[in-house]
């Protein structure tokens, strides 16, 4: 991995059911960033267990996310693909950050409130401290750029606050950089096929709400055919879809898959019934996702290969993180045997 390019870190949780939103909102962008950055792409299994995961399913999902990275076009030789738990520096730095971040900062995190819901007292401590681990993921490598969805901007702000406070508290002004968000353009947020106001999500109990990356052509066609719409034909500009979230979402998906703007797509389909639009959207989805799904299937059938990629990636990630952590321990005042 070239160390001359700025360093990107990003992660995806192995929580099952990787979907079109994960692809368009994250993984596709990971592939594009390889040209300009040195990239570390992490399967964040330690984040995943902040809510209950069946151990066997966690293992499968970890291999599946790594396979999706590779199948979508991330090059595991030039860049680094690994799973978080194989690099203990993440947990070590997260503990130090638990002692740097303030409870008041974490209390303001809206994702904890959303995920814990009304059952706050029963949520895991890990779910609450999740943003400190995310800060450690990034700063263990002194990564400077983090591709994230809109929903993660608050967590990245917190990572910046932690970096700043660490530098100030220990009197080491430039020790950690201030990582910057690489935000996706408007429209990269893909919504549920059943409810255009809810994001497409791995944990939605309805499989009909999302297109999974490993869905075959028939499943994709069925899901798009059944996707919620409304009785009106399509307008000729996005302004005409202001109060039609499901239609707006389908147009957004088409635009993202075809690398067009939503208005360009609407010019093509102005006045069309949904049946015609949905048939073309199905063809486009099958065309774009089919090869990725097939390659994922091939890779997941070879767990030894995928685990080899993760192990080699973890060793290379450790080679970057270990000396940084040695400096952190020294700054904090921990005594460590010198090699
Ligand atoms: N619907 C979405 N549209 C666009 N981007 C999305 N991402 C997730 N859903 C959408 C992006 O995918 C990356 C990986 O997400 P994650 O697995 O770390 O966690 P998440 O955001 O919580 O994803 P899910 O699918 O909603 O999973 P669950 O249901 O387990 O919480 C992130 O960059 C995210 O922005």
CSV table of C-alpha atoms and ligand atoms in Angstrom, one decimal:
chain,number,residue,atom,x,y,z
A,1,UNK,CA,0.0,0.0,0.0
A,2,UNK,CA,1.4,3.4,-1.0
A,3,UNK,CA,1.9,5.6,2.1
A,4,UNK,CA,2.3,8.7,0.0
A,5,UNK,CA,-1.4,9.1,-0.7
A,6,UNK,CA,-3.8,10.3,2.0
A,7,UNK,CA,-5.2,7.5,4.1
A,8,UNK,CA,-8.9,6.5,4.0
A,9,UNK,CA,-10.5,4.3,6.7
A,10,UNK,CA,-14.1,3.0,6.5
A,11,UNK,CA,-16.0,0.1,7.8
A,12,UNK,CA,-19.2,-1.9,7.3
A,13,UNK,CA,-20.8,-4.0,10.0
A,14,UNK,CA,-21.3,-7.7,9.4
A,15,UNK,CA,-24.9,-7.7,10.5
A,16,UNK,CA,-26.2,-9.8,7.6
A,17,UNK,CA,-28.3,-8.9,4.5
A,18,UNK,CA,-25.9,-6.6,2.7
A,19,UNK,CA,-28.1,-4.5,0.4
A,20,UNK,CA,-28.3,-2.0,-2.4
A,21,UNK,CA,-28.1,0.9,0.1
A,22,UNK,CA,-24.8,-0.4,1.5
A,23,UNK,CA,-23.5,-0.7,-2.1
A,24,UNK,CA,-24.6,2.7,-3.4
A,25,UNK,CA,-24.0,4.5,-0.2
A,26,UNK,CA,-20.7,3.0,0.7
A,27,UNK,CA,-19.1,0.1,-1.1
A,28,UNK,CA,-19.3,1.6,-4.6
A,29,UNK,CA,-17.6,4.7,-3.3
A,30,UNK,CA,-14.9,2.5,-1.6
A,31,UNK,CA,-14.0,1.3,-5.1
A,32,UNK,CA,-13.7,4.8,-6.6
A,33,UNK,CA,-11.6,6.1,-3.7
A,34,UNK,CA,-8.8,3.5,-4.5
A,35,UNK,CA,-7.4,5.7,-7.2
A,36,UNK,CA,-6.7,8.7,-5.0
A,37,UNK,CA,-6.2,7.3,-1.5
A,38,UNK,CA,-4.5,4.4,0.3
A,39,UNK,CA,-7.5,2.6,1.7
A,40,UNK,CA,-8.2,0.5,4.8
A,41,UNK,CA,-11.6,-1.2,4.5
A,42,UNK,CA,-12.7,-2.9,7.7
A,43,UNK,CA,-15.4,-5.4,8.4
A,44,UNK,CA,-16.3,-4.0,11.8
A,45,UNK,CA,-17.3,-7.2,13.7
A,46,UNK,CA,-16.6,-5.5,17.1
A,47,UNK,CA,-19.2,-2.9,16.3
A,48,UNK,CA,-21.6,-5.6,15.2
A,49,UNK,CA,-21.7,-7.2,18.6
A,50,UNK,CA,-23.0,-4.0,20.2
A,51,UNK,CA,-26.3,-5.7,19.5
A,52,UNK,CA,-26.8,-9.5,19.7
A,53,UNK,CA,-25.2,-11.6,16.9
A,54,UNK,CA,-25.4,-15.4,16.6
A,55,UNK,CA,-21.7,-16.4,16.5
A,56,UNK,CA,-22.1,-18.7,13.4
A,57,UNK,CA,-24.0,-16.0,11.5
A,58,UNK,CA,-21.4,-13.4,12.5
A,59,UNK,CA,-18.7,-15.5,11.0
A,60,UNK,CA,-20.7,-15.9,7.7
A,61,UNK,CA,-21.6,-12.3,7.6
A,62,UNK,CA,-17.9,-11.2,8.1
A,63,UNK,CA,-16.8,-13.3,5.2
A,64,UNK,CA,-19.8,-12.0,3.2
A,65,UNK,CA,-18.9,-8.3,3.7
A,66,UNK,CA,-15.3,-9.0,2.8
A,67,UNK,CA,-16.5,-10.9,-0.3
A,68,UNK,CA,-18.7,-7.9,-1.3
A,69,UNK,CA,-15.7,-5.5,-1.0
A,70,UNK,CA,-13.7,-7.7,-3.4
A,71,UNK,CA,-16.6,-8.6,-5.7
A,72,UNK,CA,-17.4,-4.9,-6.1
A,73,UNK,CA,-13.8,-4.1,-7.1
A,74,UNK,CA,-11.7,-3.3,-4.1
A,75,UNK,CA,-8.2,-4.7,-4.7
A,76,UNK,CA,-7.0,-6.4,-1.5
A,77,UNK,CA,-3.4,-6.4,-2.7
A,78,UNK,CA,-3.0,-2.7,-3.3
A,79,UNK,CA,-5.3,-1.7,-0.4
A,80,UNK,CA,-6.2,-3.4,2.9
A,81,UNK,CA,-9.3,-5.5,3.7
A,82,UNK,CA,-9.5,-6.9,7.2
A,83,UNK,CA,-11.8,-7.5,10.1
A,84,UNK,CA,-11.6,-5.3,13.2
A,85,UNK,CA,-11.2,-8.0,15.9
A,86,UNK,CA,-8.0,-9.3,14.3
A,87,UNK,CA,-6.3,-5.9,15.1
A,88,UNK,CA,-6.3,-5.5,18.9
A,89,UNK,CA,-5.1,-1.9,18.6
A,90,UNK,CA,-8.7,-0.9,17.8
A,91,UNK,CA,-9.8,-2.1,21.3
A,92,UNK,CA,-6.7,-0.8,23.0
A,93,UNK,CA,-7.1,2.7,21.6
A,94,UNK,CA,-10.9,2.6,22.2
A,95,UNK,CA,-10.3,2.1,25.9
A,96,UNK,CA,-8.0,5.1,26.1
A,97,UNK,CA,-10.7,7.1,24.2
A,98,UNK,CA,-13.3,5.9,26.7
A,99,UNK,CA,-11.2,7.8,29.2
A,100,UNK,CA,-10.9,10.9,27.0
A,101,UNK,CA,-14.4,11.3,25.7
A,102,UNK,CA,-17.0,12.8,28.1
A,103,UNK,CA,-20.3,11.2,29.0
A,104,UNK,CA,-22.0,14.4,28.0
A,105,UNK,CA,-20.7,14.0,24.5
A,106,UNK,CA,-22.0,10.5,24.1
A,107,UNK,CA,-25.4,11.5,25.6
A,108,UNK,CA,-25.9,13.7,22.6
A,109,UNK,CA,-25.4,10.9,20.0
A,110,UNK,CA,-28.7,10.5,18.2
A,111,UNK,CA,-27.9,7.1,16.8
A,112,UNK,CA,-27.7,5.6,20.3
A,113,UNK,CA,-31.1,7.1,21.1
A,114,UNK,CA,-32.5,5.7,17.8
A,115,UNK,CA,-31.0,2.2,18.2
A,116,UNK,CA,-31.6,1.9,22.0
A,117,UNK,CA,-35.1,3.2,21.6
A,118,UNK,CA,-37.3,3.2,24.7
A,119,UNK,CA,-35.2,0.3,26.1
A,120,UNK,CA,-32.2,2.4,27.0
A,121,UNK,CA,-31.5,0.7,30.3
A,122,UNK,CA,-31.3,-2.7,28.5
A,123,UNK,CA,-28.9,-1.5,25.7
A,124,UNK,CA,-25.4,-2.8,25.9
A,125,UNK,CA,-22.6,-0.5,27.2
A,126,UNK,CA,-20.9,-1.2,23.9
A,127,UNK,CA,-23.7,0.4,21.9
A,128,UNK,CA,-23.4,3.5,24.0
A,129,UNK,CA,-19.5,3.6,23.6
A,130,UNK,CA,-19.7,2.7,19.9
A,131,UNK,CA,-18.6,6.2,18.7
A,132,UNK,CA,-15.4,5.9,20.9
A,133,UNK,CA,-14.5,2.7,19.1
A,134,UNK,CA,-15.2,4.3,15.8
A,135,UNK,CA,-12.8,7.1,16.7
A,136,UNK,CA,-10.2,4.5,17.5
A,137,UNK,CA,-10.8,2.7,14.2
A,138,UNK,CA,-9.9,5.9,12.3
A,139,UNK,CA,-7.2,7.3,14.6
A,140,UNK,CA,-5.3,4.0,15.1
A,141,UNK,CA,-4.0,4.6,11.6
A,142,UNK,CA,-4.1,8.5,11.7
A,143,UNK,CA,-6.5,8.2,8.8
A,144,UNK,CA,-7.3,11.6,7.4
A,145,UNK,CA,-10.4,10.9,5.3
A,146,UNK,CA,-13.5,8.8,6.1
A,147,UNK,CA,-16.2,8.1,3.6
A,148,UNK,CA,-19.4,8.0,5.5
A,149,UNK,CA,-23.2,8.3,5.1
A,150,UNK,CA,-25.0,11.4,6.4
A,151,UNK,CA,-26.1,9.4,9.5
A,152,UNK,CA,-22.4,9.1,10.6
A,153,UNK,CA,-21.5,12.8,10.5
A,154,UNK,CA,-22.2,13.2,14.2
A,155,UNK,CA,-19.9,10.3,15.1
A,156,UNK,CA,-17.1,11.7,12.9
A,157,UNK,CA,-17.5,15.0,14.7
A,158,UNK,CA,-17.0,13.2,18.0
A,159,UNK,CA,-13.9,11.5,16.6
A,160,UNK,CA,-12.5,15.0,15.8
A,161,UNK,CA,-13.4,16.2,19.3
A,162,UNK,CA,-11.6,13.2,20.9
A,163,UNK,CA,-8.5,13.7,18.7
A,164,UNK,CA,-8.5,17.4,19.7
A,165,UNK,CA,-8.9,16.7,23.4
A,166,UNK,CA,-6.3,14.0,23.5
A,167,UNK,CA,-3.8,16.3,21.8
A,168,UNK,CA,-4.6,19.1,24.2
A,169,UNK,CA,-4.8,17.0,27.4
A,170,UNK,CA,-1.4,15.4,26.8
A,171,UNK,CA,0.2,18.5,25.3
A,172,UNK,CA,0.9,16.9,21.9
A,173,UNK,CA,-0.6,19.4,19.5
A,174,UNK,CA,-0.3,17.5,16.2
A,175,UNK,CA,-0.4,13.9,17.5
A,176,UNK,CA,-3.8,12.9,16.0
A,177,UNK,CA,-5.1,14.6,12.8
A,178,UNK,CA,-8.6,15.9,12.4
A,179,UNK,CA,-10.2,13.3,10.1
A,180,UNK,CA,-12.4,14.7,7.4
A,181,UNK,CA,-15.7,13.2,6.1
A,182,UNK,CA,-16.0,12.3,2.4
A,183,UNK,CA,-19.7,12.7,2.1
A,184,UNK,CA,-21.7,11.2,-0.7
A,185,UNK,CA,-23.8,13.4,-2.9
A,186,UNK,CA,-27.5,14.0,-2.2
A,187,UNK,CA,-29.5,10.9,-3.2
A,188,UNK,CA,-27.0,8.4,-2.0
A,189,UNK,CA,-29.4,7.5,0.8
A,190,UNK,CA,-31.5,4.6,-0.4
A,191,UNK,CA,-34.8,4.1,1.2
A,192,UNK,CA,-36.9,1.0,2.0
A,193,UNK,CA,-38.9,-0.4,-0.9
A,194,UNK,CA,-41.9,-0.6,1.4
A,195,UNK,CA,-41.7,2.9,3.0
A,196,UNK,CA,-39.9,5.7,1.2
A,197,UNK,CA,-39.4,7.6,4.5
A,198,UNK,CA,-37.4,4.8,6.2
A,199,UNK,CA,-33.8,4.0,5.1
A,200,UNK,CA,-33.1,0.6,3.5
A,201,UNK,CA,-31.6,-1.4,6.3
A,202,UNK,CA,-30.1,-4.8,7.0
A,203,UNK,CA,-32.1,-5.2,10.2
A,204,UNK,CA,-35.5,-4.4,8.6
A,205,UNK,CA,-37.5,-7.6,9.4
A,206,UNK,CA,-39.1,-7.5,5.9
A,207,UNK,CA,-36.8,-8.9,3.2
A,208,UNK,CA,-39.1,-7.2,0.7
A,209,UNK,CA,-37.9,-3.8,2.0
A,210,UNK,CA,-34.5,-4.2,0.4
A,211,UNK,CA,-32.6,-5.6,-2.5
A,212,UNK,CA,-29.9,-7.8,-1.1
A,213,UNK,CA,-26.5,-7.9,-3.0
A,214,UNK,CA,-26.9,-11.7,-3.3
A,215,UNK,CA,-30.5,-11.6,-4.6
A,216,UNK,CA,-30.9,-13.4,-8.0
A,217,UNK,CA,-32.6,-11.8,-11.0
A,218,UNK,CA,-36.0,-13.3,-10.1
A,219,UNK,CA,-35.9,-12.0,-6.5
A,220,UNK,CA,-34.8,-8.5,-7.8
A,221,UNK,CA,-37.7,-8.5,-10.3
A,222,UNK,CA,-40.2,-9.6,-7.7
A,223,UNK,CA,-39.1,-7.0,-5.2
A,224,UNK,CA,-39.1,-4.1,-7.6
A,225,UNK,CA,-42.5,-5.2,-9.0
A,226,UNK,CA,-43.9,-5.2,-5.5
A,227,UNK,CA,-42.2,-2.0,-4.4
A,228,UNK,CA,-44.6,0.6,-3.1
A,229,UNK,CA,-45.5,3.4,-5.5
A,230,UNK,CA,-48.5,5.6,-6.1
A,231,UNK,CA,-51.1,5.8,-8.9
A,232,UNK,CA,-49.8,9.0,-10.6
A,233,UNK,CA,-47.5,8.8,-13.7
A,234,UNK,CA,-44.0,10.1,-13.4
A,235,UNK,CA,-43.5,13.9,-13.7
A,236,UNK,CA,-40.7,15.5,-15.8
A,237,UNK,CA,-38.7,17.0,-12.9
A,238,UNK,CA,-37.8,16.1,-9.3
A,239,UNK,CA,-39.9,19.0,-8.0
A,240,UNK,CA,-42.9,17.0,-9.0
A,241,UNK,CA,-41.9,14.2,-6.6
A,242,UNK,CA,-41.7,16.4,-3.5
A,243,UNK,CA,-44.5,14.6,-1.7
A,244,UNK,CA,-44.0,11.1,-3.3
A,245,UNK,CA,-41.1,9.5,-1.3
A,246,UNK,CA,-41.4,6.0,-2.8
A,247,UNK,CA,-41.3,7.3,-6.4
A,248,UNK,CA,-38.5,9.6,-5.5
A,249,UNK,CA,-36.5,6.7,-4.0
A,250,UNK,CA,-37.0,4.5,-7.1
A,251,UNK,CA,-35.9,7.4,-9.4
A,252,UNK,CA,-32.9,8.0,-7.1
A,253,UNK,CA,-31.9,4.3,-7.3
A,254,UNK,CA,-32.1,4.3,-11.1
A,255,UNK,CA,-30.1,7.5,-11.3
A,256,UNK,CA,-27.4,6.2,-9.0
A,257,UNK,CA,-27.1,2.8,-10.8
A,258,UNK,CA,-27.0,4.5,-14.2
A,259,UNK,CA,-24.7,7.4,-13.1
A,260,UNK,CA,-27.2,10.0,-14.1
A,261,UNK,CA,-29.0,12.8,-12.3
A,262,UNK,CA,-32.5,12.2,-11.1
A,263,UNK,CA,-33.8,14.9,-13.5
A,264,UNK,CA,-32.1,13.2,-16.4
A,265,UNK,CA,-33.9,10.0,-15.5
A,266,UNK,CA,-37.2,11.8,-15.2
A,267,UNK,CA,-36.7,13.4,-18.7
A,268,UNK,CA,-36.5,9.8,-20.0
A,269,UNK,CA,-39.6,8.6,-18.2
A,270,UNK,CA,-41.8,11.7,-18.0
A,271,UNK,CA,-45.5,10.6,-18.3
A,272,UNK,CA,-44.6,6.9,-18.0
A,273,UNK,CA,-46.6,4.4,-15.9
A,274,UNK,CA,-44.6,2.7,-13.1
A,275,UNK,CA,-44.9,-0.7,-14.8
A,276,UNK,CA,-42.7,0.5,-17.7
A,277,UNK,CA,-40.3,2.3,-15.4
A,278,UNK,CA,-40.0,-0.7,-13.0
A,279,UNK,CA,-39.3,-3.1,-15.8
A,280,UNK,CA,-36.3,-1.0,-16.9
A,281,UNK,CA,-35.2,-0.5,-13.3
A,282,UNK,CA,-35.2,-4.3,-12.9
A,283,UNK,CA,-33.0,-4.7,-16.0
A,284,UNK,CA,-30.6,-2.1,-14.7
A,285,UNK,CA,-30.4,-3.6,-11.2
A,286,UNK,CA,-29.8,-7.1,-12.6
A,287,UNK,CA,-27.2,-5.7,-15.0
A,288,UNK,CA,-25.3,-3.9,-12.2
A,289,UNK,CA,-25.7,-6.2,-9.3
A,290,UNK,CA,-25.8,-9.6,-11.1
A,291,UNK,CA,-22.0,-9.8,-11.6
A,292,UNK,CA,-21.3,-8.7,-8.0
A,293,UNK,CA,-23.8,-11.2,-6.6
A,294,UNK,CA,-22.3,-14.0,-8.7
A,295,UNK,CA,-18.7,-13.1,-7.6
A,296,UNK,CA,-19.8,-12.9,-4.0
A,297,UNK,CA,-21.3,-16.3,-4.2
A,298,UNK,CA,-18.1,-17.7,-5.7
A,299,UNK,CA,-16.0,-16.1,-3.0
A,300,UNK,CA,-18.2,-17.1,-0.1
A,301,UNK,CA,-17.9,-20.7,-1.3
A,302,UNK,CA,-14.2,-20.4,-0.6
A,303,UNK,CA,-14.0,-19.4,3.0
A,304,UNK,CA,-10.3,-20.2,3.2
A,305,UNK,CA,-9.5,-17.7,0.5
A,306,UNK,CA,-11.6,-14.9,2.1
A,307,UNK,CA,-10.1,-15.7,5.6
A,308,UNK,CA,-6.7,-15.5,4.1
A,309,UNK,CA,-7.4,-12.0,2.7
A,310,UNK,CA,-8.7,-10.9,6.1
A,311,UNK,CA,-5.6,-12.4,7.9
A,312,UNK,CA,-3.1,-10.8,5.5
A,313,UNK,CA,-5.0,-7.5,5.6
A,314,UNK,CA,-5.0,-7.6,9.4
A,315,UNK,CA,-1.2,-8.2,9.5
A,316,UNK,CA,-0.7,-5.2,7.2
A,317,UNK,CA,-3.1,-3.0,9.2
A,318,UNK,CA,-1.2,-3.9,12.4
A,319,UNK,CA,2.0,-2.9,10.8
A,320,UNK,CA,0.6,0.6,10.6
A,321,UNK,CA,-1.3,0.7,13.9
A,322,UNK,CA,1.3,-0.9,16.2
A,323,UNK,CA,3.9,1.8,16.1
A,324,UNK,CA,1.2,4.5,16.4
A,325,UNK,CA,-0.2,2.7,19.5
A,326,UNK,CA,3.3,2.5,21.0
A,327,UNK,CA,3.6,6.3,20.7
A,328,UNK,CA,0.1,6.6,22.3
A,329,UNK,CA,1.1,4.4,25.3
A,330,UNK,CA,4.2,6.4,25.7
A,331,UNK,CA,2.3,9.7,25.6
A,332,UNK,CA,-0.3,8.4,28.1
A,333,UNK,CA,2.4,7.1,30.5
A,334,UNK,CA,2.0,3.4,30.2
A,335,UNK,CA,5.2,1.3,30.7
A,336,UNK,CA,5.8,-1.2,27.9
A,337,UNK,CA,8.7,-3.5,27.3
A,338,UNK,CA,10.9,-2.1,24.6
A,339,UNK,CA,11.6,-4.5,21.7
B,1,LIG,N1,-30.0,2.9,3.0
B,1,LIG,C1,-28.8,3.3,2.9
B,1,LIG,N2,-28.5,4.2,1.9
B,1,LIG,C2,-27.2,4.6,1.7
B,1,LIG,N3,-26.2,4.1,2.5
B,1,LIG,C3,-26.4,3.3,3.4
B,1,LIG,N4,-25.6,2.6,4.3
B,1,LIG,C4,-26.4,1.8,5.1
B,1,LIG,N5,-27.7,1.9,4.7
B,1,LIG,C5,-27.7,2.8,3.7
B,1,LIG,C6,-24.2,2.8,4.4
B,1,LIG,O1,-23.6,1.6,4.4
B,1,LIG,C7,-22.4,1.6,5.2
B,1,LIG,C8,-22.3,0.5,6.1
B,1,LIG,O2,-23.3,0.5,7.0
B,1,LIG,P1,-23.2,-0.3,8.4
B,1,LIG,O3,-23.3,-1.7,8.1
B,1,LIG,O4,-21.9,0.1,9.1
B,1,LIG,O5,-24.3,0.3,9.3
B,1,LIG,P2,-25.7,0.9,9.0
B,1,LIG,O6,-25.6,2.3,8.4
B,1,LIG,O7,-26.4,0.8,10.3
B,1,LIG,O8,-26.4,-0.1,7.9
B,1,LIG,P3,-27.8,-0.8,7.9
B,1,LIG,O9,-27.9,-1.4,6.6
B,1,LIG,O10,-28.9,0.1,8.3
B,1,LIG,O11,-27.6,-1.9,9.0
B,1,LIG,P4,-28.3,-2.2,10.4
B,1,LIG,O12,-29.7,-2.5,10.0
B,1,LIG,O13,-27.5,-3.4,10.9
B,1,LIG,O14,-28.2,-0.9,11.3
B,1,LIG,C9,-22.4,3.0,5.9
B,1,LIG,O15,-21.5,3.9,5.3
B,1,LIG,C10,-23.8,3.5,5.7
B,1,LIG,O16,-23.9,4.9,5.7
